[in-house]
Structures are given as structure tokens and as C-alpha cells.
């Protein structure tokens, strides 16, 4: 990412700080979030040492970095000892583990580089879980009925605009819930792992956002659903959709 960061710094005339957070599986979740939060707080407190106006700090990330960006922004909403973030930039972010059968998952499950199977495998590796449960998670056997009902108001194919279903979409059939699978993957329902399911009280305090989605990306609908949630709470969102884009396009 060094060239990308240098490019951003040059083109936007900004100071760019790239966090070298520790990686899974050697350092399992949530080490990555903790490293990013620690680095962000440190920079916010010392921004003036770098010639940066503390009221103009923007956090940014792509893919799982988009997850981390959203989670850090949420973690900072109630901090009175720090300046408010100016904005958050989410580039094709991963934002939820509730529904792996949204229209974008169905349409793009075999589109490189982020195949549906790969995202499930990466998520389980991140948690240091055995990949043998991948199929059960794919069929949503990991969600108890009460949580399914709760999250439906935020993670719902009904909220995906019709034009994004034109390449085909079939409502998914429900599979029996497994207490064992739920216990194994319970961390996926933390808002650090799935920022899209944060409570309204948190979402309502978030900073302005820029969200980039790509048409040929399983994560497209995560971005669309987060955009809706933010806008429902009056948060300004600048949205860029790359009609020919695919995951990793940056």
C-alpha cells in the first residue's frame, strides 16, 4: 500500500498515516481493531506535532480496512476527550456477517478476487476457527431466530434498490439453527466485526462518510446498506459506485 498512500498524500495534499496493524492468524481478532484504534487516538492527540489540524482528521480503509475504519469511527463517537473525526472513507468495505446471501453475494459469488467461499474462509481464519463449519455459516445456521429478527431491520435485501437486483436474485431459504455453530462464531456479531449492526444511537453520531462500491463485488450490498443506515439518521454520504468495478480495484 505504500505507493497508494504516497499517491493519496500527493494528490490530496494531505498527511497520510498508514497503520501497520498486526495480522491474523498469528494475532487473531480483535488485535487489528485495537491497533488501529490505538494509532488513531495517538494521532488525534498529537496531530499538531505533524502540522495537522485536529478538526480535519479523516480515517480511511478498503475491504477489511473498511471494516476497521467503520469500527474505529463507531468506537470514537462517545469520546469527549478527543476531537471529532471529520469524516470516514469506506472503500468496498466488509460490514456484516448476518447475511451471505444478499443480491451482491448471489450475483458475484464466483467473481475474482473475492469469491464468496474466500470471504467465508478468511473470516473464519481471522477468528482462528476451523474451516469445516464454512458450509453451515454460508447457510446461516449460525444465527438464532431472535437475532435474525433484530438484524432484519438493518440487513435486508428489501433495502437494496431494484436496479441492483436486475442481474438476478432469489430470496434465500432458511436453514436450521445450530447452537454449536453459533457458539463458535459468536464474535461475528460484535459491532467491531460487523459494524452494520451497531445500534441506532451509535450510527446517529457518526461523521460524514464517503462510500465506494463496485458492481462486481460480493460486498457491494454491505456498502449500500450502510449508506442507507447513515442517511436514515441524517448523516451526509457521498457515494461512488463503479459500474465496471470489482473488489480490489483500488
PDB file of C-alpha atoms in Angstrom:
ATOM      1  CA  UNK A   1       0.000   0.000   0.000  1.00  0.00           C
ATOM      2  CA  UNK A   2       2.965   2.373   0.144  1.00  0.00           C
ATOM      3  CA  UNK A   3       2.524   3.610  -3.440  1.00  0.00           C
ATOM      4  CA  UNK A   4      -1.223   4.041  -2.916  1.00  0.00           C
ATOM      5  CA  UNK A   5      -0.629   6.049   0.280  1.00  0.00           C
ATOM      6  CA  UNK A   6       2.013   8.224  -1.393  1.00  0.00           C
ATOM      7  CA  UNK A   7      -0.411   8.840  -4.268  1.00  0.00           C
ATOM      8  CA  UNK A   8      -3.190   9.879  -1.839  1.00  0.00           C
ATOM      9  CA  UNK A   9      -0.795  12.184   0.027  1.00  0.00           C
ATOM     10  CA  UNK A  10       0.396  13.839  -3.185  1.00  0.00           C
ATOM     11  CA  UNK A  11      -2.997  14.201  -4.890  1.00  0.00           C
ATOM     12  CA  UNK A  12      -4.909  15.406  -1.839  1.00  0.00           C
ATOM     13  CA  UNK A  13      -2.080  17.469  -0.332  1.00  0.00           C
ATOM     14  CA  UNK A  14      -2.609  15.639   2.969  1.00  0.00           C
ATOM     15  CA  UNK A  15      -0.564  13.999   5.675  1.00  0.00           C
ATOM     16  CA  UNK A  16      -1.230  10.251   5.294  1.00  0.00           C
ATOM     17  CA  UNK A  17      -0.604   7.881   8.199  1.00  0.00           C
ATOM     18  CA  UNK A  18      -0.713   4.165   7.396  1.00  0.00           C
ATOM     19  CA  UNK A  19      -1.249   1.853  10.388  1.00  0.00           C
ATOM     20  CA  UNK A  20       0.899  -1.287  10.278  1.00  0.00           C
ATOM     21  CA  UNK A  21      -1.511  -3.299  12.402  1.00  0.00           C
ATOM     22  CA  UNK A  22      -0.616  -6.859  13.380  1.00  0.00           C
ATOM     23  CA  UNK A  23      -2.092  -9.581  11.194  1.00  0.00           C
ATOM     24  CA  UNK A  24      -4.178 -12.718  11.719  1.00  0.00           C
ATOM     25  CA  UNK A  25      -3.919 -15.646  12.191  1.00  0.00           C
ATOM     26  CA  UNK A  26      -0.783 -15.090  14.349  1.00  0.00           C
ATOM     27  CA  UNK A  27      -2.588 -12.172  16.004  1.00  0.00           C
ATOM     28  CA  UNK A  28      -6.271 -13.091  15.929  1.00  0.00           C
ATOM     29  CA  UNK A  29      -9.217 -10.721  16.014  1.00  0.00           C
ATOM     30  CA  UNK A  30      -9.661  -8.135  17.565  1.00  0.00           C
ATOM     31  CA  UNK A  31      -5.928  -7.226  17.657  1.00  0.00           C
ATOM     32  CA  UNK A  32      -6.249  -5.402  14.314  1.00  0.00           C
ATOM     33  CA  UNK A  33      -9.045  -3.154  15.561  1.00  0.00           C
ATOM     34  CA  UNK A  34      -7.208  -2.429  18.816  1.00  0.00           C
ATOM     35  CA  UNK A  35      -4.041  -1.466  16.924  1.00  0.00           C
ATOM     36  CA  UNK A  36      -5.984   0.857  14.587  1.00  0.00           C
ATOM     37  CA  UNK A  37      -7.899   2.469  17.459  1.00  0.00           C
ATOM     38  CA  UNK A  38      -4.699   2.993  19.479  1.00  0.00           C
ATOM     39  CA  UNK A  39      -2.915   4.541  16.485  1.00  0.00           C
ATOM     40  CA  UNK A  40      -5.887   6.800  15.678  1.00  0.00           C
ATOM     41  CA  UNK A  41      -6.215   8.073  19.254  1.00  0.00           C
ATOM     42  CA  UNK A  42      -2.456   8.698  19.465  1.00  0.00           C
ATOM     43  CA  UNK A  43      -2.508  10.641  16.194  1.00  0.00           C
ATOM     44  CA  UNK A  44      -5.559  12.669  17.245  1.00  0.00           C
ATOM     45  CA  UNK A  45      -3.762  13.697  20.421  1.00  0.00           C
ATOM     46  CA  UNK A  46      -0.504  14.585  18.650  1.00  0.00           C
ATOM     47  CA  UNK A  47      -1.827  15.811  15.269  1.00  0.00           C
ATOM     48  CA  UNK A  48      -0.356  19.286  15.711  1.00  0.00           C
ATOM     49  CA  UNK A  49       3.132  17.766  16.007  1.00  0.00           C
ATOM     50  CA  UNK A  50       2.672  16.706  12.369  1.00  0.00           C
ATOM     51  CA  UNK A  51       1.292  20.063  11.236  1.00  0.00           C
ATOM     52  CA  UNK A  52      -2.238  18.635  11.090  1.00  0.00           C
ATOM     53  CA  UNK A  53      -5.405  20.443  12.173  1.00  0.00           C
ATOM     54  CA  UNK A  54      -7.072  18.025  14.674  1.00  0.00           C
ATOM     55  CA  UNK A  55     -10.520  19.029  13.366  1.00  0.00           C
ATOM     56  CA  UNK A  56      -9.666  17.747   9.862  1.00  0.00           C
ATOM     57  CA  UNK A  57      -8.715  14.128  10.535  1.00  0.00           C
ATOM     58  CA  UNK A  58     -10.277  11.578   8.164  1.00  0.00           C
ATOM     59  CA  UNK A  59      -9.948   7.814   8.573  1.00  0.00           C
ATOM     60  CA  UNK A  60      -9.971   5.541   5.561  1.00  0.00           C
ATOM     61  CA  UNK A  61      -9.695   1.878   4.617  1.00  0.00           C
ATOM     62  CA  UNK A  62     -10.557  -0.607   1.910  1.00  0.00           C
ATOM     63  CA  UNK A  63     -12.100  -4.073   2.231  1.00  0.00           C
ATOM     64  CA  UNK A  64     -11.331  -5.335   5.763  1.00  0.00           C
ATOM     65  CA  UNK A  65      -9.664  -1.940   6.262  1.00  0.00           C
ATOM     66  CA  UNK A  66     -13.118  -0.510   5.597  1.00  0.00           C
ATOM     67  CA  UNK A  67     -14.443  -2.703   8.413  1.00  0.00           C
ATOM     68  CA  UNK A  68     -11.743  -1.332  10.716  1.00  0.00           C
ATOM     69  CA  UNK A  69     -12.455   2.245   9.628  1.00  0.00           C
ATOM     70  CA  UNK A  70     -16.171   1.899  10.374  1.00  0.00           C
ATOM     71  CA  UNK A  71     -15.452   0.202  13.718  1.00  0.00           C
ATOM     72  CA  UNK A  72     -12.948   2.873  14.806  1.00  0.00           C
ATOM     73  CA  UNK A  73     -15.372   5.662  13.829  1.00  0.00           C
ATOM     74  CA  UNK A  74     -18.052   3.969  15.954  1.00  0.00           C
ATOM     75  CA  UNK A  75     -15.685   3.474  18.899  1.00  0.00           C
ATOM     76  CA  UNK A  76     -14.911   7.206  18.963  1.00  0.00           C
ATOM     77  CA  UNK A  77     -18.473   8.609  18.943  1.00  0.00           C
ATOM     78  CA  UNK A  78     -18.732   8.926  22.724  1.00  0.00           C
ATOM     79  CA  UNK A  79     -15.177  10.132  23.363  1.00  0.00           C
ATOM     80  CA  UNK A  80     -15.363  13.618  24.845  1.00  0.00           C
ATOM     81  CA  UNK A  81     -11.573  13.790  25.377  1.00  0.00           C
ATOM     82  CA  UNK A  82     -10.760  13.738  21.659  1.00  0.00           C
ATOM     83  CA  UNK A  83     -11.553  15.922  18.644  1.00  0.00           C
ATOM     84  CA  UNK A  84     -14.430  14.740  16.453  1.00  0.00           C
ATOM     85  CA  UNK A  85     -13.465  12.880  13.279  1.00  0.00           C
ATOM     86  CA  UNK A  86     -14.019  14.995  10.177  1.00  0.00           C
ATOM     87  CA  UNK A  87     -15.081  12.040   8.014  1.00  0.00           C
ATOM     88  CA  UNK A  88     -14.736   8.341   7.249  1.00  0.00           C
ATOM     89  CA  UNK A  89     -13.891   6.848   3.855  1.00  0.00           C
ATOM     90  CA  UNK A  90     -15.067   3.270   3.272  1.00  0.00           C
ATOM     91  CA  UNK A  91     -13.808   1.636   0.086  1.00  0.00           C
ATOM     92  CA  UNK A  92     -15.757  -1.561  -0.732  1.00  0.00           C
ATOM     93  CA  UNK A  93     -15.998  -2.398   2.984  1.00  0.00           C
ATOM     94  CA  UNK A  94     -16.951  -5.682   4.649  1.00  0.00           C
ATOM     95  CA  UNK A  95     -19.623  -4.666   7.185  1.00  0.00           C
ATOM     96  CA  UNK A  96     -21.770  -7.623   8.230  1.00  0.00           C
ATOM     97  CA  UNK A  97     -21.803 -11.375   8.875  1.00  0.00           C
ATOM     98  CA  UNK A  98     -25.561 -11.729   9.157  1.00  0.00           C
ATOM     99  CA  UNK A  99     -26.488 -12.472   5.548  1.00  0.00           C
ATOM    100  CA  UNK A 100     -24.121 -14.015   2.997  1.00  0.00           C
ATOM    101  CA  UNK A 101     -26.970 -14.341   0.522  1.00  0.00           C
ATOM    102  CA  UNK A 102     -27.685 -10.710  -0.336  1.00  0.00           C
ATOM    103  CA  UNK A 103     -28.102  -9.964  -4.073  1.00  0.00           C
ATOM    104  CA  UNK A 104     -24.423  -8.999  -4.455  1.00  0.00           C
ATOM    105  CA  UNK A 105     -23.334 -12.291  -2.851  1.00  0.00           C
ATOM    106  CA  UNK A 106     -25.554 -14.266  -5.220  1.00  0.00           C
ATOM    107  CA  UNK A 107     -24.568 -12.348  -8.344  1.00  0.00           C
ATOM    108  CA  UNK A 108     -20.829 -12.177  -7.674  1.00  0.00           C
ATOM    109  CA  UNK A 109     -20.090 -15.367  -5.701  1.00  0.00           C
ATOM    110  CA  UNK A 110     -17.716 -16.587  -8.431  1.00  0.00           C
ATOM    111  CA  UNK A 111     -16.198 -13.206  -9.379  1.00  0.00           C
ATOM    112  CA  UNK A 112     -12.442 -12.875  -8.628  1.00  0.00           C
ATOM    113  CA  UNK A 113     -10.747 -11.868  -6.462  1.00  0.00           C
ATOM    114  CA  UNK A 114     -13.149 -12.065  -3.553  1.00  0.00           C
ATOM    115  CA  UNK A 115     -15.147 -15.239  -4.162  1.00  0.00           C
ATOM    116  CA  UNK A 116     -17.927 -15.934  -1.665  1.00  0.00           C
ATOM    117  CA  UNK A 117     -16.095 -19.052  -0.432  1.00  0.00           C
ATOM    118  CA  UNK A 118     -12.942 -16.996   0.078  1.00  0.00           C
ATOM    119  CA  UNK A 119     -14.669 -14.400   2.228  1.00  0.00           C
ATOM    120  CA  UNK A 120     -16.101 -17.112   4.471  1.00  0.00           C
ATOM    121  CA  UNK A 121     -12.700 -18.810   4.729  1.00  0.00           C
ATOM    122  CA  UNK A 122     -10.915 -15.522   5.514  1.00  0.00           C
ATOM    123  CA  UNK A 123     -13.484 -14.624   8.172  1.00  0.00           C
ATOM    124  CA  UNK A 124     -13.093 -17.971   9.918  1.00  0.00           C
ATOM    125  CA  UNK A 125      -9.278 -17.777   9.698  1.00  0.00           C
ATOM    126  CA  UNK A 126      -9.471 -14.287  11.227  1.00  0.00           C
ATOM    127  CA  UNK A 127     -11.240 -15.842  14.229  1.00  0.00           C
ATOM    128  CA  UNK A 128      -8.914 -18.886  14.245  1.00  0.00           C
ATOM    129  CA  UNK A 129     -11.837 -21.235  13.604  1.00  0.00           C
ATOM    130  CA  UNK A 130     -11.848 -24.482  11.649  1.00  0.00           C
ATOM    131  CA  UNK A 131     -12.984 -24.174   8.027  1.00  0.00           C
ATOM    132  CA  UNK A 132     -15.186 -27.257   8.352  1.00  0.00           C
ATOM    133  CA  UNK A 133     -18.041 -25.026   9.564  1.00  0.00           C
ATOM    134  CA  UNK A 134     -17.923 -22.838   6.433  1.00  0.00           C
ATOM    135  CA  UNK A 135     -20.927 -24.512   4.791  1.00  0.00           C
ATOM    136  CA  UNK A 136     -23.120 -24.087   7.888  1.00  0.00           C
ATOM    137  CA  UNK A 137     -22.236 -20.365   8.140  1.00  0.00           C
ATOM    138  CA  UNK A 138     -22.915 -19.947   4.423  1.00  0.00           C
ATOM    139  CA  UNK A 139     -26.434 -21.318   5.029  1.00  0.00           C
ATOM    140  CA  UNK A 140     -26.977 -19.012   8.026  1.00  0.00           C
ATOM    141  CA  UNK A 141     -27.165 -21.800  10.589  1.00  0.00           C
ATOM    142  CA  UNK A 142     -25.091 -19.505  12.851  1.00  0.00           C
ATOM    143  CA  UNK A 143     -27.897 -17.029  13.647  1.00  0.00           C
ATOM    144  CA  UNK A 144     -30.509 -17.602  16.350  1.00  0.00           C
ATOM    145  CA  UNK A 145     -34.034 -16.548  15.417  1.00  0.00           C
ATOM    146  CA  UNK A 146     -34.195 -13.597  17.833  1.00  0.00           C
ATOM    147  CA  UNK A 147     -31.037 -12.057  16.338  1.00  0.00           C
ATOM    148  CA  UNK A 148     -32.268 -12.751  12.828  1.00  0.00           C
ATOM    149  CA  UNK A 149     -35.424 -10.750  13.583  1.00  0.00           C
ATOM    150  CA  UNK A 150     -33.450  -7.948  15.238  1.00  0.00           C
ATOM    151  CA  UNK A 151     -30.964  -7.532  12.390  1.00  0.00           C
ATOM    152  CA  UNK A 152     -33.597  -7.761   9.681  1.00  0.00           C
ATOM    153  CA  UNK A 153     -34.355  -4.084  10.112  1.00  0.00           C
ATOM    154  CA  UNK A 154     -30.793  -3.247   9.024  1.00  0.00           C
ATOM    155  CA  UNK A 155     -29.555  -6.192   6.932  1.00  0.00           C
ATOM    156  CA  UNK A 156     -32.341  -6.864   4.497  1.00  0.00           C
ATOM    157  CA  UNK A 157     -32.404  -7.479   0.728  1.00  0.00           C
ATOM    158  CA  UNK A 158     -35.626  -5.431   0.614  1.00  0.00           C
ATOM    159  CA  UNK A 159     -33.484  -2.316   1.167  1.00  0.00           C
ATOM    160  CA  UNK A 160     -31.318  -2.976  -1.877  1.00  0.00           C
ATOM    161  CA  UNK A 161     -32.572  -0.768  -4.744  1.00  0.00           C
ATOM    162  CA  UNK A 162     -34.316  -2.692  -7.506  1.00  0.00           C
ATOM    163  CA  UNK A 163     -31.714  -1.858 -10.179  1.00  0.00           C
ATOM    164  CA  UNK A 164     -29.129  -3.856  -8.215  1.00  0.00           C
ATOM    165  CA  UNK A 165     -31.275  -6.974  -8.434  1.00  0.00           C
ATOM    166  CA  UNK A 166     -31.594  -6.908 -12.218  1.00  0.00           C
ATOM    167  CA  UNK A 167     -28.766  -9.440 -12.667  1.00  0.00           C
ATOM    168  CA  UNK A 168     -30.824 -11.917 -10.644  1.00  0.00           C
ATOM    169  CA  UNK A 169     -31.743 -12.542  -7.034  1.00  0.00           C
ATOM    170  CA  UNK A 170     -33.650 -15.305  -5.244  1.00  0.00           C
ATOM    171  CA  UNK A 171     -34.748 -14.924  -1.614  1.00  0.00           C
ATOM    172  CA  UNK A 172     -32.835 -17.449   0.493  1.00  0.00           C
ATOM    173  CA  UNK A 173     -34.420 -20.373   2.273  1.00  0.00           C
ATOM    174  CA  UNK A 174     -33.784 -20.615   5.995  1.00  0.00           C
ATOM    175  CA  UNK A 175     -31.762 -23.498   7.419  1.00  0.00           C
ATOM    176  CA  UNK A 176     -31.990 -24.975  10.915  1.00  0.00           C
ATOM    177  CA  UNK A 177     -30.164 -23.022  13.606  1.00  0.00           C
ATOM    178  CA  UNK A 178     -27.151 -24.714  15.237  1.00  0.00           C
ATOM    179  CA  UNK A 179     -26.291 -23.662  18.803  1.00  0.00           C
ATOM    180  CA  UNK A 180     -22.849 -25.233  18.342  1.00  0.00           C
ATOM    181  CA  UNK A 181     -22.026 -23.153  15.243  1.00  0.00           C
ATOM    182  CA  UNK A 182     -23.391 -20.005  16.916  1.00  0.00           C
ATOM    183  CA  UNK A 183     -21.147 -20.542  19.946  1.00  0.00           C
ATOM    184  CA  UNK A 184     -18.098 -20.984  17.679  1.00  0.00           C
ATOM    185  CA  UNK A 185     -18.677 -17.846  15.609  1.00  0.00           C
ATOM    186  CA  UNK A 186     -20.357 -15.579  18.193  1.00  0.00           C
ATOM    187  CA  UNK A 187     -17.705 -12.827  17.750  1.00  0.00           C
ATOM    188  CA  UNK A 188     -19.042 -12.133  14.226  1.00  0.00           C
ATOM    189  CA  UNK A 189     -21.978 -10.376  15.903  1.00  0.00           C
ATOM    190  CA  UNK A 190     -19.674  -7.883  17.639  1.00  0.00           C
ATOM    191  CA  UNK A 191     -20.041  -4.483  16.012  1.00  0.00           C
ATOM    192  CA  UNK A 192     -16.244  -4.424  15.625  1.00  0.00           C
ATOM    193  CA  UNK A 193     -16.584  -7.399  13.257  1.00  0.00           C
ATOM    194  CA  UNK A 194     -19.942  -6.314  11.751  1.00  0.00           C
ATOM    195  CA  UNK A 195     -20.262  -2.510  12.070  1.00  0.00           C
ATOM    196  CA  UNK A 196     -23.507  -2.512  10.054  1.00  0.00           C
ATOM    197  CA  UNK A 197     -25.388  -3.925  13.067  1.00  0.00           C
ATOM    198  CA  UNK A 198     -24.426  -1.159  15.509  1.00  0.00           C
ATOM    199  CA  UNK A 199     -27.310   0.377  17.427  1.00  0.00           C
ATOM    200  CA  UNK A 200     -29.086   3.477  16.076  1.00  0.00           C
ATOM    201  CA  UNK A 201     -27.728   5.569  18.968  1.00  0.00           C
ATOM    202  CA  UNK A 202     -24.177   4.968  17.643  1.00  0.00           C
ATOM    203  CA  UNK A 203     -24.975   5.331  13.929  1.00  0.00           C
ATOM    204  CA  UNK A 204     -26.689   8.680  14.563  1.00  0.00           C
ATOM    205  CA  UNK A 205     -23.446  10.201  15.910  1.00  0.00           C
ATOM    206  CA  UNK A 206     -21.116   9.104  13.113  1.00  0.00           C
ATOM    207  CA  UNK A 207     -19.169  11.571  10.962  1.00  0.00           C
ATOM    208  CA  UNK A 208     -19.864  12.301   7.308  1.00  0.00           C
ATOM    209  CA  UNK A 209     -18.907   9.416   5.020  1.00  0.00           C
ATOM    210  CA  UNK A 210     -17.607   8.642   1.559  1.00  0.00           C
ATOM    211  CA  UNK A 211     -18.550   5.118   0.460  1.00  0.00           C
ATOM    212  CA  UNK A 212     -17.250   3.417  -2.668  1.00  0.00           C
ATOM    213  CA  UNK A 213     -18.985   0.309  -4.008  1.00  0.00           C
ATOM    214  CA  UNK A 214     -18.217  -1.871  -7.023  1.00  0.00           C
ATOM    215  CA  UNK A 215     -20.829  -3.646  -9.130  1.00  0.00           C
ATOM    216  CA  UNK A 216     -18.871  -6.904  -9.431  1.00  0.00           C
ATOM    217  CA  UNK A 217     -18.166  -7.371  -5.728  1.00  0.00           C
ATOM    218  CA  UNK A 218     -19.834  -9.629  -3.142  1.00  0.00           C
ATOM    219  CA  UNK A 219     -19.504  -6.718  -0.673  1.00  0.00           C
ATOM    220  CA  UNK A 220     -21.418  -4.217  -2.822  1.00  0.00           C
ATOM    221  CA  UNK A 221     -24.603  -4.534  -0.772  1.00  0.00           C
ATOM    222  CA  UNK A 222     -22.798  -4.083   2.562  1.00  0.00           C
ATOM    223  CA  UNK A 223     -21.867  -0.606   1.328  1.00  0.00           C
ATOM    224  CA  UNK A 224     -25.384   0.099   0.035  1.00  0.00           C
ATOM    225  CA  UNK A 225     -26.981  -0.938   3.332  1.00  0.00           C
ATOM    226  CA  UNK A 226     -24.563   1.163   5.406  1.00  0.00           C
ATOM    227  CA  UNK A 227     -25.221   4.143   3.144  1.00  0.00           C
ATOM    228  CA  UNK A 228     -28.953   3.735   3.843  1.00  0.00           C
ATOM    229  CA  UNK A 229     -28.423   3.468   7.593  1.00  0.00           C
ATOM    230  CA  UNK A 230     -26.294   6.610   7.711  1.00  0.00           C
ATOM    231  CA  UNK A 231     -28.679   8.596   5.507  1.00  0.00           C
ATOM    232  CA  UNK A 232     -31.672   7.455   7.593  1.00  0.00           C
ATOM    233  CA  UNK A 233     -30.004   9.248  10.506  1.00  0.00           C
ATOM    234  CA  UNK A 234     -29.259  12.405   8.536  1.00  0.00           C
ATOM    235  CA  UNK A 235     -25.548  11.671   8.083  1.00  0.00           C
ATOM    236  CA  UNK A 236     -24.214  13.076   4.822  1.00  0.00           C
ATOM    237  CA  UNK A 237     -22.922  10.351   2.492  1.00  0.00           C
ATOM    238  CA  UNK A 238     -21.003  10.856  -0.722  1.00  0.00           C
ATOM    239  CA  UNK A 239     -21.436   7.645  -2.692  1.00  0.00           C
ATOM    240  CA  UNK A 240     -19.408   6.497  -5.665  1.00  0.00           C
ATOM    241  CA  UNK A 241     -20.446   3.329  -7.494  1.00  0.00           C
ATOM    242  CA  UNK A 242     -18.095   1.846 -10.077  1.00  0.00           C
ATOM    243  CA  UNK A 243     -20.336   0.158 -12.633  1.00  0.00           C
ATOM    244  CA  UNK A 244     -17.386  -1.799 -14.071  1.00  0.00           C
ATOM    245  CA  UNK A 245     -15.579  -2.089 -10.711  1.00  0.00           C
ATOM    246  CA  UNK A 246     -14.564  -5.252  -8.871  1.00  0.00           C
ATOM    247  CA  UNK A 247     -13.153  -5.945  -5.410  1.00  0.00           C
ATOM    248  CA  UNK A 248      -9.551  -4.793  -5.101  1.00  0.00           C
ATOM    249  CA  UNK A 249      -9.902  -2.317  -7.937  1.00  0.00           C
ATOM    250  CA  UNK A 250      -8.077   0.450  -5.985  1.00  0.00           C
TER     251      UNK A 250
END
